[in-house]
PDB file of C-alpha atoms in Angstrom:
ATOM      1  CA  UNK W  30     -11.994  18.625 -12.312  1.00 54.00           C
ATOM      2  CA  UNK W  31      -9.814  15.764 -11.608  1.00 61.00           C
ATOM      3  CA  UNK W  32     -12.189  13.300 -11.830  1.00 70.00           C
ATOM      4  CA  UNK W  33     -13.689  14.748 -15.010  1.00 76.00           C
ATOM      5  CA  UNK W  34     -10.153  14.540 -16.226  1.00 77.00           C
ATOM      6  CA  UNK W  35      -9.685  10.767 -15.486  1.00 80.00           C
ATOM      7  CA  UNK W  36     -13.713   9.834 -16.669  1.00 84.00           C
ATOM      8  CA  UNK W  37     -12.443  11.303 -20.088  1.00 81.00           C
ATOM      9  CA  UNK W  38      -8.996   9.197 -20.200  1.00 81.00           C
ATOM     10  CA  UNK W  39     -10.984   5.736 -19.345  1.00 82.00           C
ATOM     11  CA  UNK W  40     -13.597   6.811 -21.714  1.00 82.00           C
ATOM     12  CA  UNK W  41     -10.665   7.729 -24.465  1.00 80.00           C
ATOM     13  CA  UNK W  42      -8.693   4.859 -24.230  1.00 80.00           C
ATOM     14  CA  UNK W  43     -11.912   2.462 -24.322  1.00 78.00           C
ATOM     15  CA  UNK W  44     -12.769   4.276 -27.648  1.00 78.00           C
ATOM     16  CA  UNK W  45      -9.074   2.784 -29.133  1.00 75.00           C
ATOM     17  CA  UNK W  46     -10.119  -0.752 -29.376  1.00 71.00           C
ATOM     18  CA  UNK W  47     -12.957  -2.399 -31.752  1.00 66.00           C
ATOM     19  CA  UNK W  48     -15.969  -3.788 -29.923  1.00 66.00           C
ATOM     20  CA  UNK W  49     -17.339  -7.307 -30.508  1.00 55.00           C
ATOM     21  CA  UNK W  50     -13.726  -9.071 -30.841  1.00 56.00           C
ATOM     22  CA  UNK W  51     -14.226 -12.638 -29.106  1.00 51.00           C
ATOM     23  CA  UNK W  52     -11.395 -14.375 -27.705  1.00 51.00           C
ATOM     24  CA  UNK W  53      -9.278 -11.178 -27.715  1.00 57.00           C
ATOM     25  CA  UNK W  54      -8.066 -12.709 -24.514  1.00 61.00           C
ATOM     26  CA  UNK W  55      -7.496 -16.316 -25.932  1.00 63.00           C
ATOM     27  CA  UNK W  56      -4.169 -15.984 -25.102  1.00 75.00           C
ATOM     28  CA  UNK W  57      -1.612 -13.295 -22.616  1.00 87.00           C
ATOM     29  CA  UNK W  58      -1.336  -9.910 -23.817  1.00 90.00           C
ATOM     30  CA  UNK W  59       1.293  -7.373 -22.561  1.00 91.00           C
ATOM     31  CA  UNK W  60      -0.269  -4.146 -22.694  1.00 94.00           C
ATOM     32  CA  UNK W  61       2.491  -0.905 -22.655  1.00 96.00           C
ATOM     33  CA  UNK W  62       1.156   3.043 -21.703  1.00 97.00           C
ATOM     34  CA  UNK W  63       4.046   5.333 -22.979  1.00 97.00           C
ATOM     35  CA  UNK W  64       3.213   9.165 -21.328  1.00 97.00           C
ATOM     36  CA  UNK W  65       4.690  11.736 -23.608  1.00 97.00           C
ATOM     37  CA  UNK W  66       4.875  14.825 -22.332  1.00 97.00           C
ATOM     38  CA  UNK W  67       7.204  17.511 -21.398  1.00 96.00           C
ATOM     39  CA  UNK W  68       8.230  16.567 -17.990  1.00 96.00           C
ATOM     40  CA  UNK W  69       9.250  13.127 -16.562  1.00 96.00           C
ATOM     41  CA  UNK W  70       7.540  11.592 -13.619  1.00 96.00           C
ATOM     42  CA  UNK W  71       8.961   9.882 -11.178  1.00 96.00           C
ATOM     43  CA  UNK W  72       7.835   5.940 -10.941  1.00 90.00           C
ATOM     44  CA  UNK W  73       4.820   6.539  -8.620  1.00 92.00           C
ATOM     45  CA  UNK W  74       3.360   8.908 -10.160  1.00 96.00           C
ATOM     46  CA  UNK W  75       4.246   7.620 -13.560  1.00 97.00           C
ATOM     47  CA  UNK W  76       1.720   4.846 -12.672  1.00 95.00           C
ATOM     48  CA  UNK W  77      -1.050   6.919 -11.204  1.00 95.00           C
ATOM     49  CA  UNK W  78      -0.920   8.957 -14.085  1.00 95.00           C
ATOM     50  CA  UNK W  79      -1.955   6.449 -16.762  1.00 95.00           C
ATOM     51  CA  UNK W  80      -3.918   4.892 -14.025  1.00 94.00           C
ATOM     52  CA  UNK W  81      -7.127   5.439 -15.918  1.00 92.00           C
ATOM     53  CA  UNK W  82      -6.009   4.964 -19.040  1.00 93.00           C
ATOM     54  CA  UNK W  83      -4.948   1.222 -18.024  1.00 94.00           C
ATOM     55  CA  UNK W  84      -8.956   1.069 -16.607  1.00 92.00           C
ATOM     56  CA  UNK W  85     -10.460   2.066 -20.293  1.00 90.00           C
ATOM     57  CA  UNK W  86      -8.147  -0.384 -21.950  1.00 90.00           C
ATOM     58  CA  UNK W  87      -9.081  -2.998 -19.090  1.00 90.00           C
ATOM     59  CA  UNK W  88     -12.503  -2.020 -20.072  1.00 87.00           C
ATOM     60  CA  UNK W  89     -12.202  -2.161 -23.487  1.00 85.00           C
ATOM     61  CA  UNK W  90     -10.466  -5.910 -23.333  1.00 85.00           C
ATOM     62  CA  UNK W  91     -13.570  -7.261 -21.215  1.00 84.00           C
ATOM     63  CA  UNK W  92     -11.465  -7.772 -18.056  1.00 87.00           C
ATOM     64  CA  UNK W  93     -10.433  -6.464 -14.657  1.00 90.00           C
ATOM     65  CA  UNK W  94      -6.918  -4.609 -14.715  1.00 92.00           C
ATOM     66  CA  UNK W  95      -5.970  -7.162 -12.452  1.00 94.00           C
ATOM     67  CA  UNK W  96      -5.977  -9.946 -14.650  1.00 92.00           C
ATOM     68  CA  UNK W  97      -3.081 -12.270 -15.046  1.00 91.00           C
ATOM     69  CA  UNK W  98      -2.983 -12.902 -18.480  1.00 90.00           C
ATOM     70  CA  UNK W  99      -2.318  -8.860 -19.288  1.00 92.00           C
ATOM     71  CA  UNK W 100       1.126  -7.603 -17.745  1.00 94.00           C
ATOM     72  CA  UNK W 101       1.263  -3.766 -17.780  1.00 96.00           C
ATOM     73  CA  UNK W 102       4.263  -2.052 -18.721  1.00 96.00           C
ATOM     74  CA  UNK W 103       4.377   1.652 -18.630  1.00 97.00           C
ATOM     75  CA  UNK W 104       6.973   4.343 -20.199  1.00 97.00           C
ATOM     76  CA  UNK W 105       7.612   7.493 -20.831  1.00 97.00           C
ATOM     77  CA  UNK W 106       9.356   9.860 -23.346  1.00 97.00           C
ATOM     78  CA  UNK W 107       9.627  13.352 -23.218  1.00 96.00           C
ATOM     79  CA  UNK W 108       7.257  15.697 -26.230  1.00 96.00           C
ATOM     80  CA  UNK W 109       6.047  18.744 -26.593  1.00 96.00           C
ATOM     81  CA  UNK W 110       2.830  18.157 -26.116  1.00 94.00           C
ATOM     82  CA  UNK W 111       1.243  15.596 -23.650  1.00 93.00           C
ATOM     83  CA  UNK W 112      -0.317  12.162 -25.364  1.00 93.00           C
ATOM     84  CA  UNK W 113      -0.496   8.690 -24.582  1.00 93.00           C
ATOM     85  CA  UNK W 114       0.564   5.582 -26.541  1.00 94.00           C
ATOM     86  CA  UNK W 115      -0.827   2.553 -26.130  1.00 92.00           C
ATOM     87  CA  UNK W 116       0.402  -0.887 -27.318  1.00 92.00           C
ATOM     88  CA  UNK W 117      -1.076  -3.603 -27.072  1.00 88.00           C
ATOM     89  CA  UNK W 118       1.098  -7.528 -27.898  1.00 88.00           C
ATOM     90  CA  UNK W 119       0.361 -10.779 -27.830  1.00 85.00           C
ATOM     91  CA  UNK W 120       3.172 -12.763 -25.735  1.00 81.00           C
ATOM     92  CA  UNK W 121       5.012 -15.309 -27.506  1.00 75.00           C
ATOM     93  CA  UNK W 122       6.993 -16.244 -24.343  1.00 68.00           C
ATOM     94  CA  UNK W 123       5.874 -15.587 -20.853  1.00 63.00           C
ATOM     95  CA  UNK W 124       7.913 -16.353 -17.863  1.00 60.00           C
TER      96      UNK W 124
END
């Protein structure tokens, strides 16, 4: 079931983004997951949680999740219901 659960999340979060957009990577992106849901997770788990969500948006972008030019940031807020957000920036500055 968990694996189910994380093939749909990849598969969601690829769905976000438009296909066929060249040089979406021209430059760095900083990528932010924000978890909303009704309990907080510690840091660890925070991270494991969107772990497949970062993979479909990885996926989506045309590049490994490892990729320098995207930094990952992820958040959380507390909802009733559970959701993900997903931003997505192009850095201006980048240290």
């Amino acid at each position: 079931q968990r694996s189910a659960s994380a093939k749909g999340q990849r598969a969601g979060a690829y769905q976000l983004f438009p296909k066929g957009q060249p040089g979406v990577l021209a430059g760095r992106l900083v990528v932010r997951l924000v978890r909303r849901a009704p309990r907080r997770l510690d840091g660890d788990n925070l991270a494991g949680a969107l772990k497949s969500v970062r993979d479909g948006v990885a996926d989506a972008l045309g590049v490994d999740d490892r990729n320098p030019r995207v930094r990952w940031v992820v958040d959380q807020e507390t909802a009733r219901a559970s959701d993900v957000l997903v931003e997505v920036y192009v850095a201006e500055v980048w240290p």
